[in-house]
Amino acid sequence: MTQMNFTDKTTKVAIIANGKYQSKRVASKLFSALRDDDSFYLTKKNPDIVITIGGDGMLLSAFHMYEKHLDSVRFVGIHTGHLGFYTDYRDFEVDKLLDNLHSDKGEKVSYPILKVTLTLSDGRQLTSRALNEATVKRFEKTMVADVIINHVQFERFRGDGISVSTPTGSTAYNKSLGGAVLHPTIEALQLTEISSLNNRVFRTLGSSIIVPKKDKIEIIPKRLGSYILSIDNKTYTHRNIAKIEYEIDHRKISFVATPSHTSFWERVKDSFIGDCDS
Ligand code: NAP
Ligand code: MN
């Protein structure tokens, strides 16, 4: 094993790729280039920069791998054929990424993330963080839950479930549910209904709600039984949920602010609209 002499200038880099052939190819090219370069040290332990290769799903997984180190880690994504909302580089732009990493001065672009606190009926609490969104659904019967916003008992929800998304997650599941696209400099959460029951007897607001940073969202399920909770690309089943609380976390996710970190509106346009001329 080679002994490394670290200097303050050595940047610790982790490369994380999905199983696709193209991703593995890009990873090995990047690996060789960084291994032979004294400015960088490849390690999965306490990296300064995490490079993900794949799609947004890969970036979400990397976020969860390093969610305890958000204060010291910056992410950068290369996408290999997927949508790539969080990924700044295409698979043929590895050389451009290497150039940008060489001139990197530590600048970052940071976005809000969501903190979810689940309280079970025996008092136990579980805390998770989401980059895109957290959803709660019931599969046995209609979900009935009280929605409380900033201590105001807002509505009694009946339907399939509820999604609470971050600004950068607003273009993911939230958008499919009819929620608005939110610019990530707006530090807010978005609560979006999943198939609410609305008639003369049962009533919810119907539209999605954008809640400012200072306001907490609470969901109190009114029925016992199993609930499915999702945090980004993972799902969990829980029984006996007393309360779920949602707020903007005090930490953010940071990306390497290279010249290739495209503007939010450009990303939205590239992902959903494409060429305006056609
Ligand atoms: P997936 O099934 O591959 O994700 C669905 C699609 O969402 C993929 O095209 C993914 O891009 C894209 N995506 C992920 N985050 C995004 C974002 N912030 N903005 C715009 N598009 C985004 O599963 P996955 O890759 O593991 O991603 C998990 C996410 O899927 C969840 O967090 C949730 O937001 C989303 N999801 C959506 C629905 C729905 O729309 N009905 C249902 C369940 C989950 P890539 O192809 O680059 O991975
Ligand atoms: Mn995916």
mmCIF file of C-alpha atoms and ligand atoms in Angstrom:
data_model
loop_
_atom_site.group_PDB
_atom_site.id
_atom_site.type_symbol
_atom_site.label_atom_id
_atom_site.label_comp_id
_atom_site.label_asym_id
_atom_site.label_seq_id
_atom_site.Cartn_x
_atom_site.Cartn_y
_atom_site.Cartn_z
ATOM 1 C CA MET A 1 0.000 0.000 0.000
ATOM 2 C CA THR A 2 1.350 3.429 -0.863
ATOM 3 C CA GLN A 3 1.723 5.909 1.946
ATOM 4 C CA MET A 4 0.121 9.247 1.105
ATOM 5 C CA ASN A 5 1.578 12.539 2.229
ATOM 6 C CA PHE A 6 -1.430 14.781 2.674
ATOM 7 C CA THR A 7 -1.123 18.489 2.292
ATOM 8 C CA ASP A 8 -3.917 20.997 2.806
ATOM 9 C CA LYS A 9 -4.208 21.042 -0.943
ATOM 10 C CA THR A 10 -4.945 17.329 -1.319
ATOM 11 C CA THR A 11 -8.623 16.900 -2.114
ATOM 12 C CA LYS A 12 -10.137 13.631 -0.926
ATOM 13 C CA VAL A 13 -12.466 12.278 -3.589
ATOM 14 C CA ALA A 14 -14.949 9.382 -3.519
ATOM 15 C CA ILE A 15 -16.263 7.947 -6.790
ATOM 16 C CA ILE A 16 -19.629 6.198 -6.624
ATOM 17 C CA ALA A 17 -21.127 4.595 -9.704
ATOM 18 C CA ASN A 18 -24.215 2.509 -10.421
ATOM 19 C CA GLY A 19 -23.958 -0.924 -12.045
ATOM 20 C CA LYS A 20 -24.505 0.212 -15.647
ATOM 21 C CA TYR A 21 -21.731 -0.641 -18.099
ATOM 22 C CA GLN A 22 -21.400 2.985 -19.160
ATOM 23 C CA SER A 23 -21.179 4.175 -15.538
ATOM 24 C CA LYS A 24 -18.432 1.646 -14.748
ATOM 25 C CA ARG A 25 -16.481 2.803 -17.810
ATOM 26 C CA VAL A 26 -16.695 6.448 -16.763
ATOM 27 C CA ALA A 27 -15.759 5.481 -13.184
ATOM 28 C CA SER A 28 -12.636 3.646 -14.272
ATOM 29 C CA LYS A 29 -11.513 6.542 -16.493
ATOM 30 C CA LEU A 30 -12.000 8.990 -13.643
ATOM 31 C CA PHE A 31 -10.348 6.620 -11.181
ATOM 32 C CA SER A 32 -7.161 6.312 -13.290
ATOM 33 C CA ALA A 33 -6.952 10.063 -13.862
ATOM 34 C CA LEU A 34 -7.347 10.962 -10.176
ATOM 35 C CA ARG A 35 -5.153 8.126 -8.852
ATOM 36 C CA ASP A 36 -2.190 9.446 -10.846
ATOM 37 C CA ASP A 37 -2.741 13.044 -9.773
ATOM 38 C CA ASP A 38 -1.071 14.356 -6.592
ATOM 39 C CA SER A 39 -3.752 16.973 -5.997
ATOM 40 C CA PHE A 40 -6.304 14.250 -5.289
ATOM 41 C CA TYR A 41 -6.585 11.253 -3.004
ATOM 42 C CA LEU A 42 -9.211 8.622 -3.707
ATOM 43 C CA THR A 43 -11.036 7.466 -0.603
ATOM 44 C CA LYS A 44 -14.595 6.637 0.416
ATOM 45 C CA LYS A 45 -13.830 7.726 3.994
ATOM 46 C CA ASN A 46 -14.527 11.378 4.876
ATOM 47 C CA PRO A 47 -14.202 12.671 1.302
ATOM 48 C CA ASP A 48 -14.267 16.380 0.460
ATOM 49 C CA ILE A 49 -15.929 15.682 -2.883
ATOM 50 C CA VAL A 50 -18.249 12.817 -3.845
ATOM 51 C CA ILE A 51 -18.550 12.185 -7.579
ATOM 52 C CA THR A 52 -21.619 10.145 -8.523
ATOM 53 C CA ILE A 53 -21.954 8.405 -11.862
ATOM 54 C CA GLY A 54 -25.417 7.310 -13.007
ATOM 55 C CA GLY A 55 -28.674 9.205 -12.662
ATOM 56 C CA ASP A 56 -30.479 11.162 -9.986
ATOM 57 C CA GLY A 57 -31.137 7.879 -8.183
ATOM 58 C CA MET A 58 -27.367 7.452 -7.754
ATOM 59 C CA LEU A 59 -27.021 10.980 -6.393
ATOM 60 C CA LEU A 60 -29.870 10.278 -3.934
ATOM 61 C CA SER A 61 -28.097 7.117 -2.741
ATOM 62 C CA ALA A 62 -24.788 8.988 -2.351
ATOM 63 C CA PHE A 63 -26.567 11.712 -0.379
ATOM 64 C CA HIS A 64 -27.805 9.073 2.073
ATOM 65 C CA MET A 65 -24.368 7.422 2.272
ATOM 66 C CA TYR A 66 -22.827 10.727 3.353
ATOM 67 C CA GLU A 67 -25.784 12.431 5.060
ATOM 68 C CA LYS A 68 -23.897 12.580 8.357
ATOM 69 C CA HIS A 69 -21.054 14.481 6.663
ATOM 70 C CA LEU A 70 -23.044 17.160 4.822
ATOM 71 C CA ASP A 71 -21.068 19.968 6.436
ATOM 72 C CA SER A 72 -17.802 18.809 4.867
ATOM 73 C CA VAL A 73 -18.880 17.088 1.628
ATOM 74 C CA ARG A 74 -19.626 18.605 -1.757
ATOM 75 C CA PHE A 75 -21.292 16.510 -4.459
ATOM 76 C CA VAL A 76 -20.895 16.491 -8.207
ATOM 77 C CA GLY A 77 -22.814 14.253 -10.589
ATOM 78 C CA ILE A 78 -22.073 12.722 -13.983
ATOM 79 C CA HIS A 79 -25.078 11.271 -15.752
ATOM 80 C CA THR A 80 -24.943 8.261 -17.988
ATOM 81 C CA GLY A 81 -28.153 8.271 -19.948
ATOM 82 C CA HIS A 82 -30.692 9.033 -17.216
ATOM 83 C CA LEU A 83 -32.634 12.234 -16.696
ATOM 84 C CA GLY A 84 -29.933 13.747 -14.504
ATOM 85 C CA PHE A 85 -31.648 16.555 -12.693
ATOM 86 C CA TYR A 86 -28.967 16.720 -10.005
ATOM 87 C CA THR A 87 -26.074 15.890 -12.333
ATOM 88 C CA ASP A 88 -24.058 18.606 -14.069
ATOM 89 C CA TYR A 89 -21.881 16.583 -16.400
ATOM 90 C CA ARG A 90 -22.619 14.186 -19.231
ATOM 91 C CA ASP A 91 -20.628 10.957 -19.554
ATOM 92 C CA PHE A 92 -18.468 12.395 -22.380
ATOM 93 C CA GLU A 93 -17.448 15.389 -20.237
ATOM 94 C CA VAL A 94 -15.012 13.649 -17.867
ATOM 95 C CA ASP A 95 -12.080 15.790 -19.099
ATOM 96 C CA LYS A 96 -14.087 18.947 -18.523
ATOM 97 C CA LEU A 97 -14.887 17.782 -14.990
ATOM 98 C CA LEU A 98 -11.186 17.078 -14.335
ATOM 99 C CA ASP A 99 -10.244 20.580 -15.574
ATOM 100 C CA ASN A 100 -12.898 22.135 -13.361
ATOM 101 C CA LEU A 101 -11.745 20.114 -10.340
ATOM 102 C CA HIS A 102 -8.181 21.375 -10.883
ATOM 103 C CA SER A 103 -9.285 24.992 -10.767
ATOM 104 C CA ASP A 104 -11.727 24.369 -7.908
ATOM 105 C CA LYS A 105 -11.346 26.769 -4.971
ATOM 106 C CA GLY A 106 -13.933 25.103 -2.757
ATOM 107 C CA GLU A 107 -16.943 27.105 -3.944
ATOM 108 C CA LYS A 108 -20.298 25.501 -3.450
ATOM 109 C CA VAL A 109 -23.984 25.799 -4.242
ATOM 110 C CA SER A 110 -26.212 24.659 -1.378
ATOM 111 C CA TYR A 111 -29.841 23.580 -1.284
ATOM 112 C CA PRO A 112 -32.270 22.900 1.598
ATOM 113 C CA ILE A 113 -33.044 19.368 2.737
ATOM 114 C CA LEU A 114 -35.979 17.965 4.698
ATOM 115 C CA LYS A 115 -35.878 16.618 8.265
ATOM 116 C CA VAL A 116 -38.562 14.065 9.135
ATOM 117 C CA THR A 117 -39.230 12.995 12.726
ATOM 118 C CA LEU A 118 -41.433 9.968 13.202
ATOM 119 C CA THR A 119 -42.948 9.387 16.652
ATOM 120 C CA LEU A 120 -44.345 5.917 17.339
ATOM 121 C CA SER A 121 -47.173 5.331 19.814
ATOM 122 C CA ASP A 122 -44.707 3.891 22.377
ATOM 123 C CA GLY A 123 -42.839 7.213 22.328
ATOM 124 C CA ARG A 124 -39.869 6.083 20.237
ATOM 125 C CA GLN A 125 -38.620 8.652 17.727
ATOM 126 C CA LEU A 126 -36.854 8.090 14.427
ATOM 127 C CA THR A 127 -35.265 10.909 12.448
ATOM 128 C CA SER A 128 -34.488 10.853 8.725
ATOM 129 C CA ARG A 129 -33.395 13.333 6.125
ATOM 130 C CA ALA A 130 -34.648 13.582 2.559
ATOM 131 C CA LEU A 131 -33.171 15.298 -0.456
ATOM 132 C CA ASN A 132 -36.288 14.970 -2.665
ATOM 133 C CA GLU A 133 -39.291 14.160 -0.519
ATOM 134 C CA ALA A 134 -40.909 12.039 2.166
ATOM 135 C CA THR A 135 -44.301 10.460 1.567
ATOM 136 C CA VAL A 136 -46.725 8.676 3.862
ATOM 137 C CA LYS A 137 -49.359 6.328 2.452
ATOM 138 C CA ARG A 138 -51.764 3.767 3.805
ATOM 139 C CA PHE A 139 -52.479 0.641 1.831
ATOM 140 C CA GLU A 140 -55.108 -1.238 3.839
ATOM 141 C CA LYS A 141 -57.761 1.468 3.824
ATOM 142 C CA THR A 142 -58.146 5.176 3.143
ATOM 143 C CA MET A 143 -55.574 7.190 5.049
ATOM 144 C CA VAL A 144 -57.214 9.541 7.538
ATOM 145 C CA ALA A 145 -54.878 12.054 9.129
ATOM 146 C CA ASP A 146 -54.913 15.485 10.687
ATOM 147 C CA VAL A 147 -52.627 17.993 9.009
ATOM 148 C CA ILE A 148 -51.221 20.650 11.337
ATOM 149 C CA ILE A 149 -49.287 23.605 9.939
ATOM 150 C CA ASN A 150 -47.485 25.923 12.365
ATOM 151 C CA HIS A 151 -49.676 24.653 15.233
ATOM 152 C CA VAL A 152 -52.898 25.308 13.292
ATOM 153 C CA GLN A 153 -55.102 22.237 12.936
ATOM 154 C CA PHE A 154 -55.462 22.795 9.204
ATOM 155 C CA GLU A 155 -57.520 19.928 7.810
ATOM 156 C CA ARG A 156 -58.501 16.307 8.239
ATOM 157 C CA PHE A 157 -57.066 14.555 5.175
ATOM 158 C CA ARG A 158 -58.656 11.506 3.626
ATOM 159 C CA GLY A 159 -57.047 9.846 0.647
ATOM 160 C CA ASP A 160 -54.059 7.760 -0.451
ATOM 161 C CA GLY A 161 -51.366 9.816 1.233
ATOM 162 C CA ILE A 162 -49.301 12.982 1.501
ATOM 163 C CA SER A 163 -45.964 14.059 0.066
ATOM 164 C CA VAL A 164 -43.704 16.722 1.572
ATOM 165 C CA SER A 165 -40.960 17.804 -0.784
ATOM 166 C CA THR A 166 -37.858 19.992 -0.763
ATOM 167 C CA PRO A 167 -37.396 22.728 -3.397
ATOM 168 C CA THR A 168 -35.038 20.530 -5.481
ATOM 169 C CA GLY A 169 -37.422 17.595 -4.986
ATOM 170 C CA SER A 170 -40.287 19.691 -6.354
ATOM 171 C CA THR A 171 -39.462 18.496 -9.882
ATOM 172 C CA ALA A 172 -39.598 14.821 -8.831
ATOM 173 C CA TYR A 173 -42.613 12.958 -7.360
ATOM 174 C CA ASN A 174 -44.143 16.273 -6.235
ATOM 175 C CA LYS A 175 -44.446 17.388 -9.857
ATOM 176 C CA SER A 176 -46.205 14.156 -10.872
ATOM 177 C CA LEU A 177 -48.699 14.848 -8.068
ATOM 178 C CA GLY A 178 -49.541 18.254 -9.537
ATOM 179 C CA GLY A 179 -47.300 20.266 -7.189
ATOM 180 C CA ALA A 180 -45.491 23.434 -8.234
ATOM 181 C CA VAL A 181 -41.847 23.680 -9.274
ATOM 182 C CA LEU A 182 -40.036 25.694 -6.606
ATOM 183 C CA HIS A 183 -36.749 27.537 -7.039
ATOM 184 C CA PRO A 184 -34.257 26.129 -4.479
ATOM 185 C CA THR A 185 -33.286 29.575 -3.160
ATOM 186 C CA ILE A 186 -36.806 29.685 -1.693
ATOM 187 C CA GLU A 187 -36.336 27.900 1.612
ATOM 188 C CA ALA A 188 -39.713 26.229 1.842
ATOM 189 C CA LEU A 189 -41.372 22.841 1.947
ATOM 190 C CA GLN A 190 -44.239 21.771 -0.278
ATOM 191 C CA LEU A 191 -47.083 19.609 0.973
ATOM 192 C CA THR A 192 -48.896 17.813 -1.835
ATOM 193 C CA GLU A 193 -51.899 15.532 -1.591
ATOM 194 C CA ILE A 194 -51.976 12.049 -3.102
ATOM 195 C CA SER A 195 -55.535 11.367 -4.327
ATOM 196 C CA SER A 196 -57.534 13.168 -1.653
ATOM 197 C CA LEU A 197 -61.206 12.415 -1.151
ATOM 198 C CA ASN A 198 -63.203 15.552 -1.759
ATOM 199 C CA ASN A 199 -66.986 15.727 -1.633
ATOM 200 C CA ARG A 200 -69.790 17.306 0.432
ATOM 201 C CA VAL A 201 -68.728 15.388 3.515
ATOM 202 C CA PHE A 202 -64.936 15.275 3.350
ATOM 203 C CA ARG A 203 -62.852 18.322 2.527
ATOM 204 C CA THR A 204 -59.194 19.156 2.012
ATOM 205 C CA LEU A 205 -57.638 22.221 0.412
ATOM 206 C CA GLY A 206 -56.943 20.293 -2.801
ATOM 207 C CA SER A 207 -54.039 22.409 -4.006
ATOM 208 C CA SER A 208 -50.470 21.973 -2.851
ATOM 209 C CA ILE A 209 -49.245 24.208 -0.035
ATOM 210 C CA ILE A 210 -45.857 25.936 0.175
ATOM 211 C CA VAL A 211 -44.769 26.324 3.771
ATOM 212 C CA PRO A 212 -41.975 28.718 4.862
ATOM 213 C CA LYS A 213 -38.882 27.631 6.767
ATOM 214 C CA LYS A 214 -40.161 28.742 10.174
ATOM 215 C CA ASP A 215 -43.337 26.623 10.003
ATOM 216 C CA LYS A 216 -43.433 22.986 10.975
ATOM 217 C CA ILE A 217 -45.795 20.521 9.281
ATOM 218 C CA GLU A 218 -47.261 17.742 11.438
ATOM 219 C CA ILE A 219 -49.300 14.753 10.298
ATOM 220 C CA ILE A 220 -51.252 12.766 12.872
ATOM 221 C CA PRO A 221 -52.711 9.512 11.503
ATOM 222 C CA LYS A 222 -56.191 8.840 12.884
ATOM 223 C CA ARG A 223 -56.218 5.087 12.324
ATOM 224 C CA LEU A 224 -54.040 2.267 13.561
ATOM 225 C CA GLY A 225 -52.488 -0.107 11.056
ATOM 226 C CA SER A 226 -49.616 -0.143 8.593
ATOM 227 C CA TYR A 227 -48.323 2.933 6.866
ATOM 228 C CA ILE A 228 -45.739 3.087 4.110
ATOM 229 C CA LEU A 229 -43.202 5.839 4.489
ATOM 230 C CA SER A 230 -40.858 6.774 1.691
ATOM 231 C CA ILE A 231 -37.697 8.797 2.034
ATOM 232 C CA ASP A 232 -36.407 9.546 -1.474
ATOM 233 C CA ASN A 233 -35.678 6.185 -3.137
ATOM 234 C CA LYS A 234 -36.299 4.013 -0.027
ATOM 235 C CA THR A 235 -39.558 2.783 1.501
ATOM 236 C CA TYR A 236 -40.320 1.583 5.024
ATOM 237 C CA THR A 237 -43.411 0.078 6.662
ATOM 238 C CA HIS A 238 -44.380 1.239 10.136
ATOM 239 C CA ARG A 239 -47.221 0.346 12.489
ATOM 240 C CA ASN A 240 -48.561 2.523 15.287
ATOM 241 C CA ILE A 241 -47.478 5.927 14.084
ATOM 242 C CA ALA A 242 -48.454 8.709 16.494
ATOM 243 C CA LYS A 243 -47.043 11.673 14.579
ATOM 244 C CA ILE A 244 -44.799 12.660 11.671
ATOM 245 C CA GLU A 245 -43.102 16.065 11.764
ATOM 246 C CA TYR A 246 -41.509 17.805 8.797
ATOM 247 C CA GLU A 247 -39.184 20.785 8.845
ATOM 248 C CA ILE A 248 -36.280 22.203 6.888
ATOM 249 C CA ASP A 249 -33.064 20.776 8.301
ATOM 250 C CA HIS A 250 -30.387 23.092 9.684
ATOM 251 C CA ARG A 251 -27.925 21.558 7.225
ATOM 252 C CA LYS A 252 -27.961 21.737 3.436
ATOM 253 C CA ILE A 253 -26.636 19.636 0.585
ATOM 254 C CA SER A 254 -23.737 21.291 -1.236
ATOM 255 C CA PHE A 255 -22.658 20.815 -4.825
ATOM 256 C CA VAL A 256 -19.309 21.771 -6.352
ATOM 257 C CA ALA A 257 -19.922 25.171 -7.924
ATOM 258 C CA THR A 258 -18.143 24.539 -11.199
ATOM 259 C CA PRO A 259 -18.968 26.545 -14.323
ATOM 260 C CA SER A 260 -21.013 23.502 -15.339
ATOM 261 C CA HIS A 261 -23.405 23.800 -12.409
ATOM 262 C CA THR A 262 -26.315 24.830 -14.588
ATOM 263 C CA SER A 263 -28.954 27.280 -13.450
ATOM 264 C CA PHE A 264 -32.109 25.812 -11.946
ATOM 265 C CA TRP A 265 -34.352 27.099 -14.740
ATOM 266 C CA GLU A 266 -32.024 25.654 -17.337
ATOM 267 C CA ARG A 267 -32.249 22.282 -15.601
ATOM 268 C CA VAL A 268 -36.033 22.459 -15.484
ATOM 269 C CA LYS A 269 -36.166 23.433 -19.130
ATOM 270 C CA ASP A 270 -33.700 20.718 -20.222
ATOM 271 C CA SER A 271 -35.532 18.043 -18.246
ATOM 272 C CA PHE A 272 -39.145 18.846 -19.057
ATOM 273 C CA ILE A 273 -39.406 21.144 -22.069
ATOM 274 C CA GLY A 274 -36.400 20.549 -24.312
ATOM 275 C CA ASP A 275 -36.006 22.594 -27.457
ATOM 276 C CA CYS A 276 -38.472 25.500 -27.637
ATOM 277 C CA ASP A 277 -38.191 25.871 -31.429
ATOM 278 C CA SER A 278 -39.828 22.611 -32.447
HETATM 279 P P1 NAP B 1 -36.694 6.310 -10.432
HETATM 280 O O1 NAP B 1 -37.929 5.484 -10.520
HETATM 281 O O2 NAP B 1 -35.594 6.069 -11.404
HETATM 282 O O3 NAP B 1 -37.073 7.874 -10.424
HETATM 283 C C1 NAP B 1 -38.067 8.386 -11.195
HETATM 284 C C2 NAP B 1 -37.546 9.525 -12.061
HETATM 285 O O4 NAP B 1 -37.389 10.694 -11.247
HETATM 286 C C3 NAP B 1 -36.196 9.258 -12.719
HETATM 287 O O5 NAP B 1 -36.287 9.679 -14.064
HETATM 288 C C4 NAP B 1 -35.257 10.133 -11.920
HETATM 289 O O6 NAP B 1 -34.128 10.561 -12.673
HETATM 290 C C5 NAP B 1 -36.157 11.328 -11.629
HETATM 291 N N1 NAP B 1 -35.770 12.198 -10.525
HETATM 292 C C6 NAP B 1 -35.225 11.882 -9.321
HETATM 293 N N2 NAP B 1 -35.045 12.995 -8.593
HETATM 294 C C7 NAP B 1 -35.476 14.037 -9.353
HETATM 295 C C8 NAP B 1 -35.555 15.448 -9.148
HETATM 296 N N3 NAP B 1 -35.172 15.994 -8.005
HETATM 297 N N4 NAP B 1 -36.073 16.202 -10.133
HETATM 298 C C9 NAP B 1 -36.492 15.660 -11.296
HETATM 299 N N5 NAP B 1 -36.454 14.341 -11.542
HETATM 300 C C10 NAP B 1 -35.946 13.544 -10.582
HETATM 301 O O7 NAP B 1 -36.144 6.187 -8.930
HETATM 302 P P2 NAP B 1 -34.880 6.905 -8.351
HETATM 303 O O8 NAP B 1 -33.960 7.306 -9.448
HETATM 304 O O9 NAP B 1 -34.393 6.054 -7.250
HETATM 305 O O10 NAP B 1 -35.498 8.248 -7.722
HETATM 306 C C11 NAP B 1 -36.296 8.244 -6.582
HETATM 307 C C12 NAP B 1 -37.294 9.363 -6.768
HETATM 308 O O11 NAP B 1 -38.265 8.968 -7.708
HETATM 309 C C13 NAP B 1 -38.087 9.703 -5.531
HETATM 310 O O12 NAP B 1 -37.392 10.569 -4.677
HETATM 311 C C14 NAP B 1 -39.315 10.342 -6.141
HETATM 312 O O13 NAP B 1 -39.170 11.739 -6.260
HETATM 313 C C15 NAP B 1 -39.400 9.779 -7.541
HETATM 314 N N6 NAP B 1 -40.645 9.038 -7.695
HETATM 315 C C16 NAP B 1 -41.536 9.532 -8.580
HETATM 316 C C17 NAP B 1 -42.769 8.936 -8.720
HETATM 317 C C18 NAP B 1 -43.739 9.514 -9.695
HETATM 318 O O14 NAP B 1 -43.383 10.497 -10.348
HETATM 319 N N7 NAP B 1 -44.935 8.978 -9.783
HETATM 320 C C19 NAP B 1 -43.104 7.814 -7.966
HETATM 321 C C20 NAP B 1 -42.158 7.335 -7.062
HETATM 322 C C21 NAP B 1 -40.928 7.975 -6.935
HETATM 323 P P3 NAP B 1 -32.955 9.523 -13.092
HETATM 324 O O15 NAP B 1 -33.529 8.768 -14.244
HETATM 325 O O16 NAP B 1 -31.819 10.397 -13.473
HETATM 326 O O17 NAP B 1 -32.665 8.625 -11.904
HETATM 327 MN MN MN B 2 -33.414 6.517 -11.357
#
